[in-house]
Short mmCIF file of C-alpha atoms and ligand atoms in Angstrom, two decimals:
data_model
loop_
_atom_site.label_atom_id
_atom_site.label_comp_id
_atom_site.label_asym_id
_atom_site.label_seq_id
_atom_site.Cartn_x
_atom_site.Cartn_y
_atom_site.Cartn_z
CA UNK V 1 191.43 -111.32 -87.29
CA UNK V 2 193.60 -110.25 -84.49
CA UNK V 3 196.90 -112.32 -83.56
CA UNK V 4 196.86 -115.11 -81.42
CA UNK V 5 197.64 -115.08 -77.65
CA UNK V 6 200.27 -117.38 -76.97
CA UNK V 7 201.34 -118.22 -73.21
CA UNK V 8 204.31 -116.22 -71.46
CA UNK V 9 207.92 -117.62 -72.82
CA UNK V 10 209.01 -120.32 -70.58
CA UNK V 11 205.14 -121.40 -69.39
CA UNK V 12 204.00 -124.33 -70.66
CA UNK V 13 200.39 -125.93 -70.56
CA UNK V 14 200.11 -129.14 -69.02
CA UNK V 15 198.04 -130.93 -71.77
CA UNK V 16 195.64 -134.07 -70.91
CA UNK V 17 198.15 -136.27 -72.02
CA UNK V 18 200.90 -135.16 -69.56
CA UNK V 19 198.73 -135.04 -67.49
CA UNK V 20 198.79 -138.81 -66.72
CA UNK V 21 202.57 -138.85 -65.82
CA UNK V 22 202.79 -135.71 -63.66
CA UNK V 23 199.46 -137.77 -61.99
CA UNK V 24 201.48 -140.83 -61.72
CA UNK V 25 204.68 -139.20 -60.10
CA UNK V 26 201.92 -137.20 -57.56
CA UNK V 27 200.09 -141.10 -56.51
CA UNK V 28 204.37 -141.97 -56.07
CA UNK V 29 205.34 -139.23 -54.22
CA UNK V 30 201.90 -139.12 -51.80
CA UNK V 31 202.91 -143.10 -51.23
CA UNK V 32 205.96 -142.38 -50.51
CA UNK V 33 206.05 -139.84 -47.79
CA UNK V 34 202.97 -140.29 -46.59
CA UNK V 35 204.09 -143.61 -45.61
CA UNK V 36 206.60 -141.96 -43.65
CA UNK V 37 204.74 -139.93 -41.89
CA UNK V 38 204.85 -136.33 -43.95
CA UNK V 39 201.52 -134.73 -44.32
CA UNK V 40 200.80 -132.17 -47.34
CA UNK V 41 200.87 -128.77 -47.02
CA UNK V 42 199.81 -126.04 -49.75
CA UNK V 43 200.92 -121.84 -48.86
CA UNK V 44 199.79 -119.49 -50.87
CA UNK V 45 201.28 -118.52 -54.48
CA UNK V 46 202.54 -115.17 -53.30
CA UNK V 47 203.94 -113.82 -49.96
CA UNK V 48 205.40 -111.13 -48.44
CA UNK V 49 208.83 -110.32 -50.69
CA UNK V 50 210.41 -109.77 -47.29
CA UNK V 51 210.08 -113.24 -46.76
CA UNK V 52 212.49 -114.70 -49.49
CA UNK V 53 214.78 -111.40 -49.16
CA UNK V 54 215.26 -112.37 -45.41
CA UNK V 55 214.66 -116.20 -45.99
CA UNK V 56 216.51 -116.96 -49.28
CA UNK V 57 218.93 -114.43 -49.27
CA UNK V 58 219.39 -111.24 -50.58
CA UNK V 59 222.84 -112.35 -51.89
CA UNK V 60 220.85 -115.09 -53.85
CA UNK V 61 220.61 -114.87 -57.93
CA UNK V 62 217.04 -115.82 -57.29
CA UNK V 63 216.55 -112.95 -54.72
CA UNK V 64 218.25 -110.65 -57.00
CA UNK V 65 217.38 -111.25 -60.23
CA UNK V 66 214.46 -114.20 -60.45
CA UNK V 67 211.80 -112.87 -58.43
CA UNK V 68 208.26 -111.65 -59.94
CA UNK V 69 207.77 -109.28 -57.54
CA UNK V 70 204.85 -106.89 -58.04
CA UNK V 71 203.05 -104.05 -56.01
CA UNK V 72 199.43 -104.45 -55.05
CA UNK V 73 197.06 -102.10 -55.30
CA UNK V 74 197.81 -101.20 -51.14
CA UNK V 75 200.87 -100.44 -52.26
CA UNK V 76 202.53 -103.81 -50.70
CA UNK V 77 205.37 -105.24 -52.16
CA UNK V 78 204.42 -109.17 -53.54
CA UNK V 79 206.41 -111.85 -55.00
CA UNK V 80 205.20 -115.36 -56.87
CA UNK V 81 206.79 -117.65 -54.58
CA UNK V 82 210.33 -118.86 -56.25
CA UNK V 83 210.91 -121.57 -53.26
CA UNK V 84 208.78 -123.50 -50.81
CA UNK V 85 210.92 -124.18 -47.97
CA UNK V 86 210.76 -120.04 -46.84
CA UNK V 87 206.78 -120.23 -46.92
CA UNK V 88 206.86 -123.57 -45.49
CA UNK V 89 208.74 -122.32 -42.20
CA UNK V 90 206.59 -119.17 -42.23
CA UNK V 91 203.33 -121.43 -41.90
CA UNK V 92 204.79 -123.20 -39.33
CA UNK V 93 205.59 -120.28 -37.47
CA UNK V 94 202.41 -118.58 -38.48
CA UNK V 95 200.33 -121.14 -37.01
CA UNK V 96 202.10 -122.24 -33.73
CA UNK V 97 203.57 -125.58 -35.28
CA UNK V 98 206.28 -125.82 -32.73
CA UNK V 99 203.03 -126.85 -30.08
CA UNK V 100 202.62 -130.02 -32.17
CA UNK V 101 205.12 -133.18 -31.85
CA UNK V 102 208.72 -132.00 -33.50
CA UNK V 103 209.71 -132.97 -35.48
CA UNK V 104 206.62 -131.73 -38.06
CA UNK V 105 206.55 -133.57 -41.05
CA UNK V 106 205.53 -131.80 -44.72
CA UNK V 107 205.16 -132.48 -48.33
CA UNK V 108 204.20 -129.96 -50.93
CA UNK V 109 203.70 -130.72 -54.71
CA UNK V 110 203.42 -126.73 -56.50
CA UNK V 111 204.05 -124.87 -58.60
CA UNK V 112 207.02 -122.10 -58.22
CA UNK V 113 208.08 -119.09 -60.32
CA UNK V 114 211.84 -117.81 -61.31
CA UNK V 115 212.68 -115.20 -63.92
CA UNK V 116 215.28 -117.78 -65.29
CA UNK V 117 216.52 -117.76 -69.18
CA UNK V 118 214.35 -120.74 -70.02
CA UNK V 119 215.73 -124.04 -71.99
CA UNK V 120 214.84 -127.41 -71.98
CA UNK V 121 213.79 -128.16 -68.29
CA UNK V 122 214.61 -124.74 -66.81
CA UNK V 123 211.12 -122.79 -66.98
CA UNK V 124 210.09 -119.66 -65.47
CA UNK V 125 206.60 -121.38 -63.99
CA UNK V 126 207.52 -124.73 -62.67
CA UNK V 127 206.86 -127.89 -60.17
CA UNK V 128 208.52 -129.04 -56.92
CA UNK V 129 207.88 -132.12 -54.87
CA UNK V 130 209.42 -130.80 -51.60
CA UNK V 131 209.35 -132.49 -47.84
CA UNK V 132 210.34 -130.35 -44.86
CA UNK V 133 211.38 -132.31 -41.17
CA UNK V 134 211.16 -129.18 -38.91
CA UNK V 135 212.00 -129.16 -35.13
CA UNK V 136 214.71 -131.83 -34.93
CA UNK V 137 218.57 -131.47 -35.31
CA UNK V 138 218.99 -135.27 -35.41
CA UNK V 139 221.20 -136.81 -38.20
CA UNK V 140 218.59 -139.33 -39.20
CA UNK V 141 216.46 -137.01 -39.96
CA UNK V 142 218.87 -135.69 -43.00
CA UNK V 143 219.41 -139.30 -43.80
CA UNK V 144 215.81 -140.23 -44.34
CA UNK V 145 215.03 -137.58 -45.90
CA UNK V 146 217.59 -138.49 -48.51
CA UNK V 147 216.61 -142.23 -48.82
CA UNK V 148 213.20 -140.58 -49.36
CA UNK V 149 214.04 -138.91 -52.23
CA UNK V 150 216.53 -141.54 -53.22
CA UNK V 151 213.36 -143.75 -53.45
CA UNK V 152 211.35 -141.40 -55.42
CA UNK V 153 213.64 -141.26 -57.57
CA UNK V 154 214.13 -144.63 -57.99
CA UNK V 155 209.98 -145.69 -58.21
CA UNK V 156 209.65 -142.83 -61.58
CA UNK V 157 212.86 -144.71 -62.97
CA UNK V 158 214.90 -141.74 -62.67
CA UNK V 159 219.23 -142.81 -62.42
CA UNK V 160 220.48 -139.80 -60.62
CA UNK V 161 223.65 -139.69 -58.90
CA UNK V 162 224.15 -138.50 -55.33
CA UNK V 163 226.15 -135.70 -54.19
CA UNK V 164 226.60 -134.59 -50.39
CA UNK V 165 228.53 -132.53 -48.54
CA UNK V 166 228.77 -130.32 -45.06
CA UNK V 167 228.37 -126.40 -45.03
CA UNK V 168 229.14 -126.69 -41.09
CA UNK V 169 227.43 -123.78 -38.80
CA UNK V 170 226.92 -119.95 -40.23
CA UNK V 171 229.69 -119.22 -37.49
CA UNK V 172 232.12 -121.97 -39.27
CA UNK V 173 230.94 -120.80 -42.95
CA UNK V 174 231.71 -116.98 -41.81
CA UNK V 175 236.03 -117.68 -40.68
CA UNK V 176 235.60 -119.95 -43.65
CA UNK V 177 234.66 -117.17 -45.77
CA UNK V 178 237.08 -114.70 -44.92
CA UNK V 179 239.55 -117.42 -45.11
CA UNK V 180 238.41 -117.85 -49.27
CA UNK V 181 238.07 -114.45 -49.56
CA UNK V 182 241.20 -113.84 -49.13
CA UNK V 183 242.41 -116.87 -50.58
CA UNK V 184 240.37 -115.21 -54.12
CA UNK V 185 241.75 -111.41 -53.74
CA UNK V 186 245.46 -112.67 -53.88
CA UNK V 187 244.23 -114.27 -56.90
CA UNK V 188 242.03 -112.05 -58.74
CA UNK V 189 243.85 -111.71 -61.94
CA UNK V 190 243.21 -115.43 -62.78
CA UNK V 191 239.56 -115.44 -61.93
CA UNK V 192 236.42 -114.63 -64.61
CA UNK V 193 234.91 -111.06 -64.22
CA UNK V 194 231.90 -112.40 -62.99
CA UNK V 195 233.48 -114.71 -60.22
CA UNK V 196 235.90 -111.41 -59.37
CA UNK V 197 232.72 -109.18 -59.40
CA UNK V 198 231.07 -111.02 -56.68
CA UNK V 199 233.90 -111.98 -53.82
CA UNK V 200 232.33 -110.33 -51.26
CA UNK V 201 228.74 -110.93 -52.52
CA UNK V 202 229.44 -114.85 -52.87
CA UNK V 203 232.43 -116.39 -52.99
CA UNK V 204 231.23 -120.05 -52.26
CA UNK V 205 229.96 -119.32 -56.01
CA UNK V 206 233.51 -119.35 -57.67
CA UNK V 207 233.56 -123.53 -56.97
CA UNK V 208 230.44 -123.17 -59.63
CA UNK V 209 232.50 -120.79 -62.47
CA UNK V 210 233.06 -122.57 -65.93
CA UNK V 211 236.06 -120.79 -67.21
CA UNK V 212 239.49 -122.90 -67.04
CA UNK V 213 241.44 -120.12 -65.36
CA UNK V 214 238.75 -119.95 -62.40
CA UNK V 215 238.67 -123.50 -61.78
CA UNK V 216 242.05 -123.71 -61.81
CA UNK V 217 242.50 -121.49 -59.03
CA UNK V 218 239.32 -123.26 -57.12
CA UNK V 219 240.83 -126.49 -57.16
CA UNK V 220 243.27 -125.44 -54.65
CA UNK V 221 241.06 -123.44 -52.72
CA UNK V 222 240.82 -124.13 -48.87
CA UNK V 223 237.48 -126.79 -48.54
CA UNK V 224 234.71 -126.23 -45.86
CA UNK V 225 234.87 -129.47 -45.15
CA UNK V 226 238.11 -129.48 -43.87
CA UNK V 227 237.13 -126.45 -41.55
CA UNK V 228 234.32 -128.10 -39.77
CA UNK V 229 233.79 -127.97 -35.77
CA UNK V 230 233.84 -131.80 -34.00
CA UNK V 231 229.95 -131.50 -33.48
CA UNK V 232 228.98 -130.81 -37.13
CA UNK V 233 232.30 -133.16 -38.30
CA UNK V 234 230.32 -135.77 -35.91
CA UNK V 235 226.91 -134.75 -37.82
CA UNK V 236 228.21 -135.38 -41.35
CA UNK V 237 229.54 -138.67 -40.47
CA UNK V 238 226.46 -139.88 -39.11
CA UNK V 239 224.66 -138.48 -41.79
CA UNK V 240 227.24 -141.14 -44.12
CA UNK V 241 226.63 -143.74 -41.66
CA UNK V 242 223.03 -143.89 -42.15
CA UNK V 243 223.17 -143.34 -45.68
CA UNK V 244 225.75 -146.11 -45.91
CA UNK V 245 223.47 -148.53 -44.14
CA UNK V 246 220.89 -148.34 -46.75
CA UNK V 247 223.21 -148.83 -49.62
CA UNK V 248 222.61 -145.95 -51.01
CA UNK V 249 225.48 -144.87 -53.25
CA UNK V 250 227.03 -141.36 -52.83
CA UNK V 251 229.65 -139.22 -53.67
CA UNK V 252 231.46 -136.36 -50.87
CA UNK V 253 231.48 -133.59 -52.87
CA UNK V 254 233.31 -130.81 -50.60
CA UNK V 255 232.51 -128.00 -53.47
CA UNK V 256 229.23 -128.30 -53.63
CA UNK V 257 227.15 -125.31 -53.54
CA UNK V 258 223.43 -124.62 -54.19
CA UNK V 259 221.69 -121.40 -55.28
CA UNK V 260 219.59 -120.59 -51.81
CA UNK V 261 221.83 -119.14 -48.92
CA UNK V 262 220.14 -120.72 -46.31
CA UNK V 263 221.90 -124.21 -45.54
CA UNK V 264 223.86 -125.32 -42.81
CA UNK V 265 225.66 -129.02 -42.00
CA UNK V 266 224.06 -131.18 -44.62
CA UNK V 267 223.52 -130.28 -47.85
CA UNK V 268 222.61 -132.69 -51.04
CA UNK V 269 222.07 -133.11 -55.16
CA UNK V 270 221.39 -135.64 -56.92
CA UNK V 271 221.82 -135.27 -60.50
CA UNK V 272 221.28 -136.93 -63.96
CA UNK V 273 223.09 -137.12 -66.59
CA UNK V 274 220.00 -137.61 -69.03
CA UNK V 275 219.37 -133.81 -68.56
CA UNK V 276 222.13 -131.93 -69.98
CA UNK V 277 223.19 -128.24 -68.71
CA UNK V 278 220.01 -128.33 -66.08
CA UNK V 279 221.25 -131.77 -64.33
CA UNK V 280 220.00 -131.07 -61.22
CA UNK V 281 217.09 -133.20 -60.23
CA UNK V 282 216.22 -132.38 -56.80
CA UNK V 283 218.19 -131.54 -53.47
CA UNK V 284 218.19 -129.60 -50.42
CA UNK V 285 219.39 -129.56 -47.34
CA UNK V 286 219.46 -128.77 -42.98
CA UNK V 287 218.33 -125.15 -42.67
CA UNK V 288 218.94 -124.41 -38.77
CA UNK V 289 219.16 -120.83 -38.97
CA UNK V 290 216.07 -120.01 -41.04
CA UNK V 291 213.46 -119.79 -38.73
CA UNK V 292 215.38 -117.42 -36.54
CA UNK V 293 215.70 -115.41 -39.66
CA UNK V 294 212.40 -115.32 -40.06
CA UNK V 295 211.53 -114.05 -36.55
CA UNK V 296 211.04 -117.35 -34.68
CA UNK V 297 212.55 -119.22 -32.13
CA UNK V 298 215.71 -121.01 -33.04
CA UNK V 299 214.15 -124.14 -34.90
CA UNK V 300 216.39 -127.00 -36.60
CA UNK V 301 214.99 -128.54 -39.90
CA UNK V 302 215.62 -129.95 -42.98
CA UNK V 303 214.67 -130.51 -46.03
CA UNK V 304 214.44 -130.89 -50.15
CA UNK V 305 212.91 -130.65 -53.29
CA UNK V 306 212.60 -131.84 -56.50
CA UNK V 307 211.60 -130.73 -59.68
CA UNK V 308 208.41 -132.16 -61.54
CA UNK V 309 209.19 -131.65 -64.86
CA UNK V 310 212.94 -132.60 -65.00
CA UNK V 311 212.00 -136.14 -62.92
CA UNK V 312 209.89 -136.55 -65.83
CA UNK V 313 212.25 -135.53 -68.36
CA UNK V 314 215.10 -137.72 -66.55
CA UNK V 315 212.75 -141.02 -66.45
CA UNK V 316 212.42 -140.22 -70.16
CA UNK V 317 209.20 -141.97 -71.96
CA UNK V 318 207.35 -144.50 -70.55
CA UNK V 319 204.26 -145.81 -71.45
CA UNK V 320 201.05 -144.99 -69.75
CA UNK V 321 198.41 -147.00 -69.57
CA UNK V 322 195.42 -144.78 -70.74
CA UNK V 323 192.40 -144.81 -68.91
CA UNK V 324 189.89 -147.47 -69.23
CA UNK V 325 186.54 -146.87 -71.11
CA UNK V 326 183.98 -149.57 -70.00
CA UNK V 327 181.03 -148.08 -71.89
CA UNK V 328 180.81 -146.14 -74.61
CA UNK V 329 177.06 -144.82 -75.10
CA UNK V 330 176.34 -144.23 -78.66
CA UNK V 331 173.46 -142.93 -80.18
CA UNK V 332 171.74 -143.61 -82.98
CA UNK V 333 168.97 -141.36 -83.74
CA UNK V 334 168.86 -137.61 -82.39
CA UNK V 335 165.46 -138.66 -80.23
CA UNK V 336 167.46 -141.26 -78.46
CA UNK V 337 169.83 -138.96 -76.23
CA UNK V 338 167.58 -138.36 -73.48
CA UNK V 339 168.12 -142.33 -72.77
CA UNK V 340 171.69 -142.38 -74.04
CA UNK V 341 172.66 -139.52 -71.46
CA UNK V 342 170.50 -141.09 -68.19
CA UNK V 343 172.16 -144.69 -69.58
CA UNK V 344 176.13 -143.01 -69.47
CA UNK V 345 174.89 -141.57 -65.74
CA UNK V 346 173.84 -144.68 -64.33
CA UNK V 347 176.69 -147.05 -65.64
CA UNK V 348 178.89 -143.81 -63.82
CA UNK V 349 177.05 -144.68 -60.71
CA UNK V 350 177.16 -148.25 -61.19
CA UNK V 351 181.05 -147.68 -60.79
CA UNK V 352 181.72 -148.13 -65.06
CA UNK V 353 183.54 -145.54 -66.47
CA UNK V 354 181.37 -144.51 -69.69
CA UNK V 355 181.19 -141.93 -72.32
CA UNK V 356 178.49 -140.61 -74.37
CA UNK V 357 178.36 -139.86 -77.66
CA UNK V 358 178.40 -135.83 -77.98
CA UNK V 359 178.67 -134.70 -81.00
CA UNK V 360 175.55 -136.68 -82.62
CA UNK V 361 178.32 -138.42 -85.64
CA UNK V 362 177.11 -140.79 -87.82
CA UNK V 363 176.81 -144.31 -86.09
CA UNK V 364 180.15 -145.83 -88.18
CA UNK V 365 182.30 -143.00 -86.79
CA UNK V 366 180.78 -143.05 -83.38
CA UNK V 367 181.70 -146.98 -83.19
CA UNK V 368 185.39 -146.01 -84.94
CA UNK V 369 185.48 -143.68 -82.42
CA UNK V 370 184.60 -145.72 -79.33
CA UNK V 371 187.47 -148.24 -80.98
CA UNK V 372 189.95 -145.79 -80.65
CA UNK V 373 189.08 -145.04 -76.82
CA UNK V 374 190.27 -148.81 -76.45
CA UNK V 375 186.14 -149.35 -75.28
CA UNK V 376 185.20 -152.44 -74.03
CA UNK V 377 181.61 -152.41 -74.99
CA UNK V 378 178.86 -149.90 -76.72
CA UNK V 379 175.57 -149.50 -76.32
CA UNK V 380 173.58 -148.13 -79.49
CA UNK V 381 170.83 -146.38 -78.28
CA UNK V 382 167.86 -144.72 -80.18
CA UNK V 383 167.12 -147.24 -82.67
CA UNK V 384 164.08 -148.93 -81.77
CA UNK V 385 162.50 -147.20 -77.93
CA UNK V 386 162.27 -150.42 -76.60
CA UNK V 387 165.72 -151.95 -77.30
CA UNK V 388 169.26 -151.33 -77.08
CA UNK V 389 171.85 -152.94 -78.84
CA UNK V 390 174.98 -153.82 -76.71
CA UNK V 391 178.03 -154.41 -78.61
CA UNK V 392 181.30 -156.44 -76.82
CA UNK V 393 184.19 -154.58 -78.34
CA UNK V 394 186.94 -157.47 -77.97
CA UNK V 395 184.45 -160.24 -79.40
CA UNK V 396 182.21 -158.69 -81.95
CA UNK V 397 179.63 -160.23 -80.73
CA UNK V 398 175.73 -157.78 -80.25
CA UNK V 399 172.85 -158.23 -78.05
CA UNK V 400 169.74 -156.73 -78.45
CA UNK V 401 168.52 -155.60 -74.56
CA UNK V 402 166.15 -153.59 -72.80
CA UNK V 403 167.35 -150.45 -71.80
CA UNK V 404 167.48 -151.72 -67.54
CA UNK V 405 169.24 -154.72 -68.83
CA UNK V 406 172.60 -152.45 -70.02
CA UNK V 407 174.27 -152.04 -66.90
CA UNK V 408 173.64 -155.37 -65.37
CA UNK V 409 174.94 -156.96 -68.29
CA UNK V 410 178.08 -155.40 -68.72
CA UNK V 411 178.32 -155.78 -64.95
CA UNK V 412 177.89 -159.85 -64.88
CA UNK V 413 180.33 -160.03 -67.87
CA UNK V 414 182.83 -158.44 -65.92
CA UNK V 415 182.54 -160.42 -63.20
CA UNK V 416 182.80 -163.51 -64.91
CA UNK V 417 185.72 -162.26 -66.97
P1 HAM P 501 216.38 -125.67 -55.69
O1 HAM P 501 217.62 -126.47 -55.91
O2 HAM P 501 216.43 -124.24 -56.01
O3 HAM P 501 215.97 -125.90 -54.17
O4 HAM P 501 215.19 -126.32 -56.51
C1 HAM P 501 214.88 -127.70 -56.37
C2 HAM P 501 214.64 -128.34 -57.71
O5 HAM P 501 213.63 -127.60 -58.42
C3 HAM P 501 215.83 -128.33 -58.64
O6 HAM P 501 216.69 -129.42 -58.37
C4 HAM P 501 215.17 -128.47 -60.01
O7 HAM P 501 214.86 -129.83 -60.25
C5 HAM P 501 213.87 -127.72 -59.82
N1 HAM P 501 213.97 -126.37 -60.42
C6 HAM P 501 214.53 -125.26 -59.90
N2 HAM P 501 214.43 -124.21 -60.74
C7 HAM P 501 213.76 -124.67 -61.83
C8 HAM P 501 213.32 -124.07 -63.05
N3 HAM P 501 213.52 -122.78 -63.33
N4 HAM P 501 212.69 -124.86 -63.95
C9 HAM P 501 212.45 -126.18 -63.69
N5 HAM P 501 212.83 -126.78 -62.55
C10 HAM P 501 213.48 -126.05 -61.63
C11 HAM P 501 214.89 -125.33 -53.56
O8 HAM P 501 214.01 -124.77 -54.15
C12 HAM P 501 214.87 -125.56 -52.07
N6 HAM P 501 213.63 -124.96 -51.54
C13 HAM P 501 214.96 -127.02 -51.74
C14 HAM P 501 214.90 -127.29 -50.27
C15 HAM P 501 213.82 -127.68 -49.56
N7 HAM P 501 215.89 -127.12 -49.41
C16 HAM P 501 215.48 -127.42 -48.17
N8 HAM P 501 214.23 -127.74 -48.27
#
């Protein structure tokens, strides 16, 4: 026998009874910002690569080391999408969104690819919930976003704490830049190799490094924040404002940096501490450059996402109700399936959920089985052709009845119950 096939390290499958969660946190997140307007968008799992080198950031880790990025057989460079916002803006721009009223509201739930080293809820397939707001600049915009995912967050029983802070305009982040550029050259001796390897590539990253030396250094490093112009100032604080309106709790956190390179003004986290190294649940963002970048009109937007599988890790278990099994069809003797399979069709389209018996087991284990499914009632068919014996699961209790009789049976009982 050859050896197995396994799936690709850091893939999982999604097995039937996971499936019922990630289901559950879908039905939340559709309430949620559908209620508020968002409508759901898919894009396609590959693009262009151009458009996360130009929309990302070529600067990015995920640009330059995440990315499956393939050639097609026309000789086109591909890449697995590693981020929705990019493709999001690209469809919006692709298909004249700007005509429609702004600001357009979308919600994605996919799946995303990064080359990452994988560990518990860092995988190299994964799942975002993301919502985009494109075409307005407004503060409240930001702000409801965040309460959004603030009350996502909140409906899976996920306690995450709340991070924000204010990257300013790219003209702002640029003097900024040189200003910690050369605040980190006069200093290189006490930073890691890897911060001191990329000062001109990153240096935002160094407020990130680990090592005691480096963060040393960084905690006296000059703060964005303190840099900002009056109008984005002005933009933060009524970001706060809103935010503080709604009670939602949250932390100014003036060295906060995420891993995509195209944020301006607001930018967000929230975090849990029920998830180790990989604490970050979701966050995101205003992105007012991007579609520029990306070869359309100047566009302000914002946005976030979250990850499926560490929400689910960071609610931790909860029980799920399993589904509900009105009818289970058994059958008795082999020449009673043709009845047993047009009985389990019509209680379907009577609106009962029912199963039928399909691997022809002896009667005892068929009704053992049915017992396990948590069914409320089995029909034993094939015994006699004129009858049908309908068991009530909770009480015991069997009926003989004709074979029409099943459905409307179960059907009164149910509506007396
Ligand atoms: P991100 O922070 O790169 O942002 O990813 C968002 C979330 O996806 C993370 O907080 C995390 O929960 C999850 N995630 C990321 N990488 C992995 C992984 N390898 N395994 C499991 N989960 C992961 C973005 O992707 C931006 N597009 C968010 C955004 C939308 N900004 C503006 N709009």
């Amino acid at each position: 026998m050859s050896e197995a096939i396994r799936a690709p390290r850091g893939t999982f499958d999604v097995l039937p009874e996971d499936a019922a969660r990630r289901d559950a946190l879908e039905g939340q997140a559709r309430r949620i910002l559908e209620s508020a307007g968002y409508r759901r968008i898919e894009t396609p799992a590959f693009e262009h690569t151009e458009l996360f080198a130009r929309g990302v950031g070529e600067a990015t880790d995920i640009v330059q080391k995440e990315m499956y990025t393939f050639t097609d057989a026309g000789g086109r460079s591909l890449t697995l999408r590693p981020e929705g916002t990019a493709p999001v803006c690209r469809a919006y721009l692709e298909h004249g969104m700007h005509k429609l009223p702004q600001p357009v509201k979308l919600w994605y739930l996919s799946s995303f690819f990064r080359a990452e080293a994988p560990q518990r809820g860092r995988y190299r397939q994964f799942w975002q919930v993301g919502a985009e707001a494109i075409g307005s600049a407004q503060p409240e915009v930001d702000a409801e976003l965040i309460v959004l995912l603030a009350e996502l967050l909140a409906a899976l029983g996920v306690r995450a704490t709340l991070k924000i802070s204010s990257l300013g305009t790219a003209e702002t982040r640029a003097e900024y830049r040189d200003e910690l550029t050369g605040y980190l050259r006069a200093r290189e001796d006490q930073l890691s190799d890897e911060v001191r390897n990329r000062i001109d590539l990153n240096p935002m990253r160094a407020f990130d490094a680990t090592d005691p030396s480096t963060r040393a250094v960084m905690a006296a490093a000059p703060k964005l924040l303190d840099r900002l112009s009056a109008e984005d100032a002005e933009h933060f604080a009524e970001v706060r404002g809103l935010l503080e309106r709604t009670g939602i709790a949250y932390e100014i956190d003036p060295t906060l940096v995420r891993g995509l390179d195209y944020y301006t003004r607001t930018l967000f986290e929230f975090s849990s501490d029920a998830l180790g190294a990989q604490s970050g649940v979701g966050g995101g963002g205003r992105y007012d450059r991007l579609m520029a970048q990306l070869g359309g009109p100047d566009t302000p937007a914002c946005g976030w996402a979250a990850g499926v599988e560490r929400m689910l890790l960071a609610a931790g278990e909860r029980p799920v109700t399993s589904a509900l099994v009105d009818l289970y069809v058994a059958v008795a003797e082999d020449r009673g399936v043709p009845a047993a399979f047009q009985l389990a069709r019509d209680a379907r389209r009577a609106g009962l959920s029912a199963q039928l018996e399909l691997s022809r087991r002896a009667l005892r284990r068929q009704l053992a089985y049915a017992d396990r499914l948590g069914a409320r009632y089995v029909a034993i068919v094939g015994e006699s052709p004129e009858a049908s014996r309908l068991k009530d699961m909770e009480s015991g209790e069997q009926r003989e009845l004709t074979p029409g009789d099943v459905i409307p049976a179960i059907l009164r009982a149910s509506r007396l119950s």
